[in-house]
mmCIF file with all atom_site columns, N, CA and C in Angstrom:
data_model
loop_
_atom_site.group_PDB
_atom_site.id
_atom_site.type_symbol
_atom_site.label_atom_id
_atom_site.label_alt_id
_atom_site.label_comp_id
_atom_site.label_asym_id
_atom_site.label_entity_id
_atom_site.label_seq_id
_atom_site.pdbx_PDB_ins_code
_atom_site.Cartn_x
_atom_site.Cartn_y
_atom_site.Cartn_z
_atom_site.occupancy
_atom_site.B_iso_or_equiv
_atom_site.pdbx_formal_charge
_atom_site.auth_seq_id
_atom_site.auth_comp_id
_atom_site.auth_asym_id
_atom_site.auth_atom_id
_atom_site.pdbx_PDB_model_num
ATOM 1   N N  . UNK A 1 1  ? 15.421  5.528   1.092   1.00 0.00 ? 1  UNK A N  1
ATOM 2   C CA . UNK A 1 1  ? 15.186  3.823   0.797   1.00 0.00 ? 1  UNK A CA 1
ATOM 3   C C  . UNK A 1 1  ? 14.003  3.389   0.348   1.00 0.00 ? 1  UNK A C  1
ATOM 4   N N  . UNK A 1 2  ? 13.973  2.784   -0.678  1.00 0.00 ? 2  UNK A N  1
ATOM 5   C CA . UNK A 1 2  ? 12.591  2.188   -1.316  1.00 0.00 ? 2  UNK A CA 1
ATOM 6   C C  . UNK A 1 2  ? 12.653  0.511   -0.625  1.00 0.00 ? 2  UNK A C  1
ATOM 7   N N  . UNK A 1 3  ? 11.328  0.057   -0.606  1.00 0.00 ? 3  UNK A N  1
ATOM 8   C CA . UNK A 1 3  ? 11.383  -1.078  -0.220  1.00 0.00 ? 3  UNK A CA 1
ATOM 9   C C  . UNK A 1 3  ? 10.005  -1.926  -0.753  1.00 0.00 ? 3  UNK A C  1
ATOM 10  N N  . UNK A 1 4  ? 10.248  -2.821  -1.233  1.00 0.00 ? 4  UNK A N  1
ATOM 11  C CA . UNK A 1 4  ? 8.868   -3.631  -2.065  1.00 0.00 ? 4  UNK A CA 1
ATOM 12  C C  . UNK A 1 4  ? 8.741   -4.926  -1.094  1.00 0.00 ? 4  UNK A C  1
ATOM 13  N N  . UNK A 1 5  ? 7.150   -4.729  -1.165  1.00 0.00 ? 5  UNK A N  1
ATOM 14  C CA . UNK A 1 5  ? 6.743   -5.821  -0.830  1.00 0.00 ? 5  UNK A CA 1
ATOM 15  C C  . UNK A 1 5  ? 5.616   -6.698  -1.676  1.00 0.00 ? 5  UNK A C  1
ATOM 16  N N  . UNK A 1 6  ? 5.717   -8.054  -1.160  1.00 0.00 ? 6  UNK A N  1
ATOM 17  C CA . UNK A 1 6  ? 4.938   -8.659  -2.154  1.00 0.00 ? 6  UNK A CA 1
ATOM 18  C C  . UNK A 1 6  ? 4.245   -9.780  -1.368  1.00 0.00 ? 6  UNK A C  1
ATOM 19  N N  . UNK A 1 7  ? 2.934   -9.011  -1.930  1.00 0.00 ? 7  UNK A N  1
ATOM 20  C CA . UNK A 1 7  ? 1.807   -9.803  -0.841  1.00 0.00 ? 7  UNK A CA 1
ATOM 21  C C  . UNK A 1 7  ? 0.423   -10.758 -1.805  1.00 0.00 ? 7  UNK A C  1
ATOM 22  N N  . UNK A 1 8  ? 0.570   -11.599 -1.542  1.00 0.00 ? 8  UNK A N  1
ATOM 23  C CA . UNK A 1 8  ? -0.498  -12.479 -1.718  1.00 0.00 ? 8  UNK A CA 1
ATOM 24  C C  . UNK A 1 8  ? -1.814  -12.056 -1.243  1.00 0.00 ? 8  UNK A C  1
ATOM 25  N N  . UNK A 1 9  ? -2.928  -12.398 -2.361  1.00 0.00 ? 9  UNK A N  1
ATOM 26  C CA . UNK A 1 9  ? -4.290  -11.589 -1.529  1.00 0.00 ? 9  UNK A CA 1
ATOM 27  C C  . UNK A 1 9  ? -5.141  -12.627 -2.501  1.00 0.00 ? 9  UNK A C  1
ATOM 28  N N  . UNK A 1 10 ? -6.614  -13.010 -2.199  1.00 0.00 ? 10 UNK A N  1
ATOM 29  C CA . UNK A 1 10 ? -7.414  -13.869 -2.423  1.00 0.00 ? 10 UNK A CA 1
ATOM 30  C C  . UNK A 1 10 ? -8.813  -12.823 -2.796  1.00 0.00 ? 10 UNK A C  1
ATOM 31  N N  . UNK A 1 11 ? -8.716  -11.533 -2.145  1.00 0.00 ? 11 UNK A N  1
ATOM 32  C CA . UNK A 1 11 ? -9.356  -10.387 -3.004  1.00 0.00 ? 11 UNK A CA 1
ATOM 33  C C  . UNK A 1 11 ? -9.361  -9.812  -4.339  1.00 0.00 ? 11 UNK A C  1
ATOM 34  N N  . UNK A 1 12 ? -10.335 -10.173 -4.713  1.00 0.00 ? 12 UNK A N  1
ATOM 35  C CA . UNK A 1 12 ? -10.255 -9.199  -6.115  1.00 0.00 ? 12 UNK A CA 1
ATOM 36  C C  . UNK A 1 12 ? -10.007 -7.975  -6.420  1.00 0.00 ? 12 UNK A C  1
ATOM 37  N N  . UNK A 1 13 ? -9.347  -7.603  -7.431  1.00 0.00 ? 13 UNK A N  1
ATOM 38  C CA . UNK A 1 13 ? -9.100  -6.198  -7.875  1.00 0.00 ? 13 UNK A CA 1
ATOM 39  C C  . UNK A 1 13 ? -9.543  -5.323  -7.420  1.00 0.00 ? 13 UNK A C  1
ATOM 40  N N  . UNK A 1 14 ? -10.829 -5.664  -7.809  1.00 0.00 ? 14 UNK A N  1
ATOM 41  C CA . UNK A 1 14 ? -11.757 -4.385  -7.637  1.00 0.00 ? 14 UNK A CA 1
ATOM 42  C C  . UNK A 1 14 ? -12.200 -4.350  -6.106  1.00 0.00 ? 14 UNK A C  1
ATOM 43  N N  . UNK A 1 15 ? -12.166 -5.073  -5.540  1.00 0.00 ? 15 UNK A N  1
ATOM 44  C CA . UNK A 1 15 ? -12.605 -4.960  -3.997  1.00 0.00 ? 15 UNK A CA 1
ATOM 45  C C  . UNK A 1 15 ? -11.599 -4.274  -3.169  1.00 0.00 ? 15 UNK A C  1
ATOM 46  N N  . UNK A 1 16 ? -10.226 -4.945  -3.859  1.00 0.00 ? 16 UNK A N  1
ATOM 47  C CA . UNK A 1 16 ? -9.254  -4.567  -3.071  1.00 0.00 ? 16 UNK A CA 1
ATOM 48  C C  . UNK A 1 16 ? -8.895  -3.244  -3.523  1.00 0.00 ? 16 UNK A C  1
ATOM 49  N N  . UNK A 1 17 ? -9.257  -2.400  -4.320  1.00 0.00 ? 17 UNK A N  1
ATOM 50  C CA . UNK A 1 17 ? -8.922  -0.931  -4.876  1.00 0.00 ? 17 UNK A CA 1
ATOM 51  C C  . UNK A 1 17 ? -9.779  -0.209  -4.293  1.00 0.00 ? 17 UNK A C  1
ATOM 52  N N  . UNK A 1 18 ? -10.977 -1.032  -4.073  1.00 0.00 ? 18 UNK A N  1
ATOM 53  C CA . UNK A 1 18 ? -12.299 -0.194  -3.321  1.00 0.00 ? 18 UNK A CA 1
ATOM 54  C C  . UNK A 1 18 ? -11.736 0.134   -1.812  1.00 0.00 ? 18 UNK A C  1
ATOM 55  N N  . UNK A 1 19 ? -10.971 -0.640  -1.269  1.00 0.00 ? 19 UNK A N  1
ATOM 56  C CA . UNK A 1 19 ? -10.582 -1.392  0.212   1.00 0.00 ? 19 UNK A CA 1
ATOM 57  C C  . UNK A 1 19 ? -9.893  -0.139  0.132   1.00 0.00 ? 19 UNK A C  1
ATOM 58  N N  . UNK A 1 20 ? -8.833  -0.174  -0.681  1.00 0.00 ? 20 UNK A N  1
ATOM 59  C CA . UNK A 1 20 ? -7.642  0.766   -0.529  1.00 0.00 ? 20 UNK A CA 1
ATOM 60  C C  . UNK A 1 20 ? -8.157  2.395   -0.733  1.00 0.00 ? 20 UNK A C  1
ATOM 61  N N  . UNK A 1 21 ? -8.823  2.401   -1.446  1.00 0.00 ? 21 UNK A N  1
ATOM 62  C CA . UNK A 1 21 ? -9.342  3.726   -1.867  1.00 0.00 ? 21 UNK A CA 1
ATOM 63  C C  . UNK A 1 21 ? -9.721  4.179   -0.433  1.00 0.00 ? 21 UNK A C  1
ATOM 64  N N  . UNK A 1 22 ? -11.015 3.702   0.143   1.00 0.00 ? 22 UNK A N  1
ATOM 65  C CA . UNK A 1 22 ? -11.523 3.832   1.512   1.00 0.00 ? 22 UNK A CA 1
ATOM 66  C C  . UNK A 1 22 ? -10.829 3.775   2.863   1.00 0.00 ? 22 UNK A C  1
ATOM 67  N N  . UNK A 1 23 ? -9.813  3.661   2.802   1.00 0.00 ? 23 UNK A N  1
ATOM 68  C CA . UNK A 1 23 ? -8.536  3.383   4.239   1.00 0.00 ? 23 UNK A CA 1
ATOM 69  C C  . UNK A 1 23 ? -7.872  5.014   3.593   1.00 0.00 ? 23 UNK A C  1
ATOM 70  N N  . UNK A 1 24 ? -7.657  5.238   2.183   1.00 0.00 ? 24 UNK A N  1
ATOM 71  C CA . UNK A 1 24 ? -6.627  6.097   1.934   1.00 0.00 ? 24 UNK A CA 1
ATOM 72  C C  . UNK A 1 24 ? -7.447  7.657   2.525   1.00 0.00 ? 24 UNK A C  1
ATOM 73  N N  . UNK A 1 25 ? -8.599  7.793   2.151   1.00 0.00 ? 25 UNK A N  1
ATOM 74  C CA . UNK A 1 25 ? -9.719  8.660   2.541   1.00 0.00 ? 25 UNK A CA 1
ATOM 75  C C  . UNK A 1 25 ? -9.917  9.086   4.007   1.00 0.00 ? 25 UNK A C  1
ATOM 76  N N  . UNK A 1 26 ? -10.154 7.636   4.356   1.00 0.00 ? 26 UNK A N  1
ATOM 77  C CA . UNK A 1 26 ? -10.145 7.696   6.379   1.00 0.00 ? 26 UNK A CA 1
ATOM 78  C C  . UNK A 1 26 ? -8.902  8.366   6.999   1.00 0.00 ? 26 UNK A C  1
ATOM 79  N N  . UNK A 1 27 ? -7.668  7.823   6.254   1.00 0.00 ? 27 UNK A N  1
ATOM 80  C CA . UNK A 1 27 ? -6.454  8.619   6.762   1.00 0.00 ? 27 UNK A CA 1
ATOM 81  C C  . UNK A 1 27 ? -5.896  9.718   6.012   1.00 0.00 ? 27 UNK A C  1
ATOM 82  N N  . UNK A 1 28 ? -6.021  10.459  5.275   1.00 0.00 ? 28 UNK A N  1
ATOM 83  C CA . UNK A 1 28 ? -5.613  11.262  5.105   1.00 0.00 ? 28 UNK A CA 1
ATOM 84  C C  . UNK A 1 28 ? -4.467  11.429  3.848   1.00 0.00 ? 28 UNK A C  1
ATOM 85  N N  . UNK A 1 29 ? -4.781  9.848   2.826   1.00 0.00 ? 29 UNK A N  1
ATOM 86  C CA . UNK A 1 29 ? -3.983  9.626   2.146   1.00 0.00 ? 29 UNK A CA 1
ATOM 87  C C  . UNK A 1 29 ? -4.214  10.276  0.572   1.00 0.00 ? 29 UNK A C  1
ATOM 88  N N  . UNK A 1 30 ? -3.834  10.137  -0.151  1.00 0.00 ? 30 UNK A N  1
ATOM 89  C CA . UNK A 1 30 ? -4.226  10.246  -1.718  1.00 0.00 ? 30 UNK A CA 1
ATOM 90  C C  . UNK A 1 30 ? -3.691  9.019   -2.176  1.00 0.00 ? 30 UNK A C  1
ATOM 91  N N  . UNK A 1 31 ? -4.613  8.527   -3.421  1.00 0.00 ? 31 UNK A N  1
ATOM 92  C CA . UNK A 1 31 ? -4.267  6.985   -3.930  1.00 0.00 ? 31 UNK A CA 1
ATOM 93  C C  . UNK A 1 31 ? -5.130  7.317   -5.352  1.00 0.00 ? 31 UNK A C  1
ATOM 94  N N  . UNK A 1 32 ? -4.299  7.302   -6.050  1.00 0.00 ? 32 UNK A N  1
ATOM 95  C CA . UNK A 1 32 ? -4.580  7.370   -7.851  1.00 0.00 ? 32 UNK A CA 1
ATOM 96  C C  . UNK A 1 32 ? -4.359  6.216   -8.697  1.00 0.00 ? 32 UNK A C  1
ATOM 97  N N  . UNK A 1 33 ? -4.885  5.501   -9.538  1.00 0.00 ? 33 UNK A N  1
ATOM 98  C CA . UNK A 1 33 ? -4.644  4.408   -9.714  1.00 0.00 ? 33 UNK A CA 1
ATOM 99  C C  . UNK A 1 33 ? -5.913  3.800   -10.190 1.00 0.00 ? 33 UNK A C  1
ATOM 100 N N  . UNK A 1 34 ? -6.084  2.417   -10.570 1.00 0.00 ? 34 UNK A N  1
ATOM 101 C CA . UNK A 1 34 ? -7.002  1.672   -10.963 1.00 0.00 ? 34 UNK A CA 1
ATOM 102 C C  . UNK A 1 34 ? -6.656  0.028   -10.273 1.00 0.00 ? 34 UNK A C  1
ATOM 103 N N  . UNK A 1 35 ? -7.453  -0.944  -10.612 1.00 0.00 ? 35 UNK A N  1
ATOM 104 C CA . UNK A 1 35 ? -6.951  -2.348  -10.187 1.00 0.00 ? 35 UNK A CA 1
ATOM 105 C C  . UNK A 1 35 ? -5.756  -3.361  -10.613 1.00 0.00 ? 35 UNK A C  1
ATOM 106 N N  . UNK A 1 36 ? -4.926  -2.236  -11.997 1.00 0.00 ? 36 UNK A N  1
ATOM 107 C CA . UNK A 1 36 ? -3.417  -2.843  -12.437 1.00 0.00 ? 36 UNK A CA 1
ATOM 108 C C  . UNK A 1 36 ? -2.369  -1.720  -11.503 1.00 0.00 ? 36 UNK A C  1
ATOM 109 N N  . UNK A 1 37 ? -2.582  -0.953  -11.241 1.00 0.00 ? 37 UNK A N  1
ATOM 110 C CA . UNK A 1 37 ? -1.095  -0.257  -11.159 1.00 0.00 ? 37 UNK A CA 1
ATOM 111 C C  . UNK A 1 37 ? -1.649  1.217   -10.085 1.00 0.00 ? 37 UNK A C  1
ATOM 112 N N  . UNK A 1 38 ? -0.739  1.893   -9.558  1.00 0.00 ? 38 UNK A N  1
ATOM 113 C CA . UNK A 1 38 ? -1.186  3.445   -9.132  1.00 0.00 ? 38 UNK A CA 1
ATOM 114 C C  . UNK A 1 38 ? -0.014  3.823   -8.548  1.00 0.00 ? 38 UNK A C  1
ATOM 115 N N  . UNK A 1 39 ? -0.485  5.000   -7.509  1.00 0.00 ? 39 UNK A N  1
ATOM 116 C CA . UNK A 1 39 ? 0.800   5.157   -6.656  1.00 0.00 ? 39 UNK A CA 1
ATOM 117 C C  . UNK A 1 39 ? -0.217  6.066   -5.613  1.00 0.00 ? 39 UNK A C  1
ATOM 118 N N  . UNK A 1 40 ? 0.363   6.078   -4.234  1.00 0.00 ? 40 UNK A N  1
ATOM 119 C CA . UNK A 1 40 ? -0.590  6.834   -2.998  1.00 0.00 ? 40 UNK A CA 1
ATOM 120 C C  . UNK A 1 40 ? 0.780   7.495   -2.538  1.00 0.00 ? 40 UNK A C  1
ATOM 121 N N  . UNK A 1 41 ? 0.483   8.632   -1.422  1.00 0.00 ? 41 UNK A N  1
ATOM 122 C CA . UNK A 1 41 ? 1.246   9.355   -0.724  1.00 0.00 ? 41 UNK A CA 1
ATOM 123 C C  . UNK A 1 41 ? 0.281   9.979   0.235   1.00 0.00 ? 41 UNK A C  1
ATOM 124 N N  . UNK A 1 42 ? 0.971   10.068  1.454   1.00 0.00 ? 42 UNK A N  1
ATOM 125 C CA . UNK A 1 42 ? 0.867   10.350  2.567   1.00 0.00 ? 42 UNK A CA 1
ATOM 126 C C  . UNK A 1 42 ? 1.848   11.198  3.490   1.00 0.00 ? 42 UNK A C  1
ATOM 127 N N  . UNK A 1 43 ? 1.605   11.818  4.449   1.00 0.00 ? 43 UNK A N  1
ATOM 128 C CA . UNK A 1 43 ? 2.806   12.526  4.829   1.00 0.00 ? 43 UNK A CA 1
ATOM 129 C C  . UNK A 1 43 ? 3.644   11.722  5.793   1.00 0.00 ? 43 UNK A C  1
ATOM 130 N N  . UNK A 1 44 ? 3.478   10.330  5.761   1.00 0.00 ? 44 UNK A N  1
ATOM 131 C CA . UNK A 1 44 ? 4.296   9.483   6.314   1.00 0.00 ? 44 UNK A CA 1
ATOM 132 C C  . UNK A 1 44 ? 4.853   8.643   5.340   1.00 0.00 ? 44 UNK A C  1
ATOM 133 N N  . UNK A 1 45 ? 4.236   8.447   4.287   1.00 0.00 ? 45 UNK A N  1
ATOM 134 C CA . UNK A 1 45 ? 4.960   7.438   3.191   1.00 0.00 ? 45 UNK A CA 1
ATOM 135 C C  . UNK A 1 45 ? 4.315   7.882   2.083   1.00 0.00 ? 45 UNK A C  1
ATOM 136 N N  . UNK A 1 46 ? 5.121   7.291   0.643   1.00 0.00 ? 46 UNK A N  1
ATOM 137 C CA . UNK A 1 46 ? 4.691   7.645   -0.553  1.00 0.00 ? 46 UNK A CA 1
ATOM 138 C C  . UNK A 1 46 ? 4.910   6.306   -1.434  1.00 0.00 ? 46 UNK A C  1
ATOM 139 N N  . UNK A 1 47 ? 4.639   5.930   -2.249  1.00 0.00 ? 47 UNK A N  1
ATOM 140 C CA . UNK A 1 47 ? 5.092   5.083   -3.072  1.00 0.00 ? 47 UNK A CA 1
ATOM 141 C C  . UNK A 1 47 ? 3.948   4.512   -4.410  1.00 0.00 ? 47 UNK A C  1
ATOM 142 N N  . UNK A 1 48 ? 3.916   3.068   -4.656  1.00 0.00 ? 48 UNK A N  1
ATOM 143 C CA . UNK A 1 48 ? 3.226   2.843   -5.938  1.00 0.00 ? 48 UNK A CA 1
ATOM 144 C C  . UNK A 1 48 ? 2.768   1.125   -5.709  1.00 0.00 ? 48 UNK A C  1
ATOM 145 N N  . UNK A 1 49 ? 2.173   0.865   -6.541  1.00 0.00 ? 49 UNK A N  1
ATOM 146 C CA . UNK A 1 49 ? 1.558   -0.361  -6.407  1.00 0.00 ? 49 UNK A CA 1
ATOM 147 C C  . UNK A 1 49 ? 1.086   -1.191  -7.742  1.00 0.00 ? 49 UNK A C  1
ATOM 148 N N  . UNK A 1 50 ? 1.168   -2.146  -7.639  1.00 0.00 ? 50 UNK A N  1
ATOM 149 C CA . UNK A 1 50 ? 0.692   -3.187  -8.946  1.00 0.00 ? 50 UNK A CA 1
ATOM 150 C C  . UNK A 1 50 ? 0.251   -4.387  -8.275  1.00 0.00 ? 50 UNK A C  1
ATOM 151 N N  . UNK A 1 51 ? -0.503  -4.845  -9.626  1.00 0.00 ? 51 UNK A N  1
ATOM 152 C CA . UNK A 1 51 ? -1.234  -6.197  -9.109  1.00 0.00 ? 51 UNK A CA 1
ATOM 153 C C  . UNK A 1 51 ? -0.475  -7.135  -10.402 1.00 0.00 ? 51 UNK A C  1
ATOM 154 N N  . UNK A 1 52 ? 0.029   -8.380  -10.246 1.00 0.00 ? 52 UNK A N  1
ATOM 155 C CA . UNK A 1 52 ? -0.001  -9.265  -10.767 1.00 0.00 ? 52 UNK A CA 1
ATOM 156 C C  . UNK A 1 52 ? -0.341  -11.051 -10.609 1.00 0.00 ? 52 UNK A C  1
ATOM 157 N N  . UNK A 1 53 ? -1.390  -10.830 -11.125 1.00 0.00 ? 53 UNK A N  1
ATOM 158 C CA . UNK A 1 53 ? -1.957  -12.111 -10.511 1.00 0.00 ? 53 UNK A CA 1
ATOM 159 C C  . UNK A 1 53 ? -2.544  -11.768 -9.662  1.00 0.00 ? 53 UNK A C  1
ATOM 160 N N  . UNK A 1 54 ? -2.436  -12.677 -8.288  1.00 0.00 ? 54 UNK A N  1
ATOM 161 C CA . UNK A 1 54 ? -3.161  -12.601 -7.265  1.00 0.00 ? 54 UNK A CA 1
ATOM 162 C C  . UNK A 1 54 ? -1.976  -12.035 -5.975  1.00 0.00 ? 54 UNK A C  1
ATOM 163 N N  . UNK A 1 55 ? -1.366  -11.574 -6.700  1.00 0.00 ? 55 UNK A N  1
ATOM 164 C CA . UNK A 1 55 ? -0.213  -10.638 -5.866  1.00 0.00 ? 55 UNK A CA 1
ATOM 165 C C  . UNK A 1 55 ? -0.142  -9.197  -6.033  1.00 0.00 ? 55 UNK A C  1
ATOM 166 N N  . UNK A 1 56 ? -0.050  -8.717  -4.920  1.00 0.00 ? 56 UNK A N  1
ATOM 167 C CA . UNK A 1 56 ? -0.116  -6.840  -4.944  1.00 0.00 ? 56 UNK A CA 1
ATOM 168 C C  . UNK A 1 56 ? 1.503   -6.630  -4.464  1.00 0.00 ? 56 UNK A C  1
ATOM 169 N N  . UNK A 1 57 ? 2.280   -5.851  -5.388  1.00 0.00 ? 57 UNK A N  1
ATOM 170 C CA . UNK A 1 57 ? 3.384   -5.441  -5.244  1.00 0.00 ? 57 UNK A CA 1
ATOM 171 C C  . UNK A 1 57 ? 3.308   -4.127  -4.862  1.00 0.00 ? 57 UNK A C  1
ATOM 172 N N  . UNK A 1 58 ? 3.731   -3.615  -3.758  1.00 0.00 ? 58 UNK A N  1
ATOM 173 C CA . UNK A 1 58 ? 4.006   -2.361  -2.865  1.00 0.00 ? 58 UNK A CA 1
ATOM 174 C C  . UNK A 1 58 ? 5.397   -2.299  -3.031  1.00 0.00 ? 58 UNK A C  1
ATOM 175 N N  . UNK A 1 59 ? 5.511   -0.734  -3.671  1.00 0.00 ? 59 UNK A N  1
ATOM 176 C CA . UNK A 1 59 ? 6.690   -0.133  -3.082  1.00 0.00 ? 59 UNK A CA 1
ATOM 177 C C  . UNK A 1 59 ? 6.898   1.135   -2.478  1.00 0.00 ? 59 UNK A C  1
ATOM 178 N N  . UNK A 1 60 ? 7.320   0.950   -1.448  1.00 0.00 ? 60 UNK A N  1
ATOM 179 C CA . UNK A 1 60 ? 7.278   2.632   -0.493  1.00 0.00 ? 60 UNK A CA 1
ATOM 180 C C  . UNK A 1 60 ? 8.454   2.697   -1.100  1.00 0.00 ? 60 UNK A C  1
ATOM 181 N N  . UNK A 1 61 ? 8.671   4.112   -1.346  1.00 0.00 ? 61 UNK A N  1
ATOM 182 C CA . UNK A 1 61 ? 9.353   4.730   -2.660  1.00 0.00 ? 61 UNK A CA 1
ATOM 183 C C  . UNK A 1 61 ? 10.157  6.130   -1.395  1.00 0.00 ? 61 UNK A C  1
ATOM 184 N N  . UNK A 1 62 ? 9.260   6.729   -0.519  1.00 0.00 ? 62 UNK A N  1
ATOM 185 C CA . UNK A 1 62 ? 9.841   7.448   0.661   1.00 0.00 ? 62 UNK A CA 1
ATOM 186 C C  . UNK A 1 62 ? 8.909   7.330   1.838   1.00 0.00 ? 62 UNK A C  1
ATOM 187 N N  . UNK A 1 63 ? 9.409   7.252   3.010   1.00 0.00 ? 63 UNK A N  1
ATOM 188 C CA . UNK A 1 63 ? 9.056   6.834   4.544   1.00 0.00 ? 63 UNK A CA 1
ATOM 189 C C  . UNK A 1 63 ? 9.350   7.733   5.382   1.00 0.00 ? 63 UNK A C  1
ATOM 190 N N  . UNK A 1 64 ? 8.277   8.374   6.115   1.00 0.00 ? 64 UNK A N  1
ATOM 191 C CA . UNK A 1 64 ? 8.743   9.216   7.252   1.00 0.00 ? 64 UNK A CA 1
ATOM 192 C C  . UNK A 1 64 ? 10.120  8.130   8.569   1.00 0.00 ? 64 UNK A C  1
ATOM 193 N N  . UNK A 1 65 ? 10.886  8.869   8.701   1.00 0.00 ? 65 UNK A N  1
ATOM 194 C CA . UNK A 1 65 ? 11.997  8.151   9.708   1.00 0.00 ? 65 UNK A CA 1
ATOM 195 C C  . UNK A 1 65 ? 11.289  7.826   11.084  1.00 0.00 ? 65 UNK A C  1
ATOM 196 N N  . UNK A 1 66 ? 10.289  8.205   11.844  1.00 0.00 ? 66 UNK A N  1
ATOM 197 C CA . UNK A 1 66 ? 9.138   8.091   12.524  1.00 0.00 ? 66 UNK A CA 1
ATOM 198 C C  . UNK A 1 66 ? 8.962   6.907   11.866  1.00 0.00 ? 66 UNK A C  1
ATOM 199 N N  . UNK A 1 67 ? 8.201   6.277   11.368  1.00 0.00 ? 67 UNK A N  1
ATOM 200 C CA . UNK A 1 67 ? 7.669   4.769   10.811  1.00 0.00 ? 67 UNK A CA 1
ATOM 201 C C  . UNK A 1 67 ? 7.937   3.911   10.630  1.00 0.00 ? 67 UNK A C  1
ATOM 202 N N  . UNK A 1 68 ? 8.251   2.905   11.770  1.00 0.00 ? 68 UNK A N  1
ATOM 203 C CA . UNK A 1 68 ? 9.358   1.875   11.311  1.00 0.00 ? 68 UNK A CA 1
ATOM 204 C C  . UNK A 1 68 ? 8.529   0.731   10.192  1.00 0.00 ? 68 UNK A C  1
ATOM 205 N N  . UNK A 1 69 ? 9.407   0.051   9.585   1.00 0.00 ? 69 UNK A N  1
ATOM 206 C CA . UNK A 1 69 ? 9.242   -0.795  8.335   1.00 0.00 ? 69 UNK A CA 1
ATOM 207 C C  . UNK A 1 69 ? 8.221   -1.584  8.678   1.00 0.00 ? 69 UNK A C  1
ATOM 208 N N  . UNK A 1 70 ? 8.248   -2.428  9.846   1.00 0.00 ? 70 UNK A N  1
ATOM 209 C CA . UNK A 1 70 ? 7.538   -3.446  10.471  1.00 0.00 ? 70 UNK A CA 1
ATOM 210 C C  . UNK A 1 70 ? 6.082   -3.083  10.705  1.00 0.00 ? 70 UNK A C  1
ATOM 211 N N  . UNK A 1 71 ? 5.714   -1.531  10.948  1.00 0.00 ? 71 UNK A N  1
ATOM 212 C CA . UNK A 1 71 ? 4.288   -1.176  10.933  1.00 0.00 ? 71 UNK A CA 1
ATOM 213 C C  . UNK A 1 71 ? 3.900   -1.017  9.545   1.00 0.00 ? 71 UNK A C  1
ATOM 214 N N  . UNK A 1 72 ? 4.680   -0.810  8.727   1.00 0.00 ? 72 UNK A N  1
ATOM 215 C CA . UNK A 1 72 ? 4.490   -0.477  7.205   1.00 0.00 ? 72 UNK A CA 1
ATOM 216 C C  . UNK A 1 72 ? 3.791   -1.705  6.835   1.00 0.00 ? 72 UNK A C  1
ATOM 217 N N  . UNK A 1 73 ? 4.520   -3.168  6.931   1.00 0.00 ? 73 UNK A N  1
ATOM 218 C CA . UNK A 1 73 ? 4.225   -4.551  6.499   1.00 0.00 ? 73 UNK A CA 1
ATOM 219 C C  . UNK A 1 73 ? 2.803   -4.839  6.672   1.00 0.00 ? 73 UNK A C  1
ATOM 220 N N  . UNK A 1 74 ? 2.728   -4.815  8.584   1.00 0.00 ? 74 UNK A N  1
ATOM 221 C CA . UNK A 1 74 ? 1.594   -5.152  9.052   1.00 0.00 ? 74 UNK A CA 1
ATOM 222 C C  . UNK A 1 74 ? 0.265   -4.284  8.545   1.00 0.00 ? 74 UNK A C  1
ATOM 223 N N  . UNK A 1 75 ? 0.568   -2.919  8.391   1.00 0.00 ? 75 UNK A N  1
ATOM 224 C CA . UNK A 1 75 ? -0.763  -2.082  7.225   1.00 0.00 ? 75 UNK A CA 1
ATOM 225 C C  . UNK A 1 75 ? -1.118  -2.845  6.345   1.00 0.00 ? 75 UNK A C  1
ATOM 226 N N  . UNK A 1 76 ? -0.285  -3.276  5.457   1.00 0.00 ? 76 UNK A N  1
ATOM 227 C CA . UNK A 1 76 ? -0.215  -3.318  3.868   1.00 0.00 ? 76 UNK A CA 1
ATOM 228 C C  . UNK A 1 76 ? -0.810  -4.927  4.078   1.00 0.00 ? 76 UNK A C  1
ATOM 229 N N  . UNK A 1 77 ? -0.349  -5.938  5.218   1.00 0.00 ? 77 UNK A N  1
ATOM 230 C CA . UNK A 1 77 ? -0.993  -7.083  4.882   1.00 0.00 ? 77 UNK A CA 1
ATOM 231 C C  . UNK A 1 77 ? -2.209  -7.120  5.661   1.00 0.00 ? 77 UNK A C  1
ATOM 232 N N  . UNK A 1 78 ? -2.826  -6.028  6.245   1.00 0.00 ? 78 UNK A N  1
ATOM 233 C CA . UNK A 1 78 ? -4.190  -6.131  7.160   1.00 0.00 ? 78 UNK A CA 1
ATOM 234 C C  . UNK A 1 78 ? -4.998  -5.870  5.791   1.00 0.00 ? 78 UNK A C  1
ATOM 235 N N  . UNK A 1 79 ? -4.447  -4.694  4.687   1.00 0.00 ? 79 UNK A N  1
ATOM 236 C CA . UNK A 1 79 ? -5.428  -4.189  3.848   1.00 0.00 ? 79 UNK A CA 1
ATOM 237 C C  . UNK A 1 79 ? -5.649  -5.416  2.623   1.00 0.00 ? 79 UNK A C  1
ATOM 238 N N  . UNK A 1 80 ? -4.395  -6.640  2.781   1.00 0.00 ? 80 UNK A N  1
ATOM 239 C CA . UNK A 1 80 ? -4.950  -7.608  1.389   1.00 0.00 ? 80 UNK A CA 1
ATOM 240 C C  . UNK A 1 80 ? -5.590  -9.073  1.905   1.00 0.00 ? 80 UNK A C  1
ATOM 241 N N  . UNK A 1 81 ? -6.049  -8.925  2.962   1.00 0.00 ? 81 UNK A N  1
ATOM 242 C CA . UNK A 1 81 ? -6.653  -10.001 3.816   1.00 0.00 ? 81 UNK A CA 1
ATOM 243 C C  . UNK A 1 81 ? -7.997  -9.848  3.127   1.00 0.00 ? 81 UNK A C  1
#
């Protein structure tokens, strides 16, 4: 079951990408893409992202059943602050 989050941010796309790449590396995830769009993969979740103005649109396409949706949302919001 896919779920999409629209997260407003004041962080520049390049800074946000650098932060996301650092978090992905630290957590054993793969992140492929640029400041406009891309995809990510981890053993607990997979998905894609795109920037629309100052909004990051993240779609989780696959999620491990042990990972609750509220935890996913909190982690995403922490990343874009």
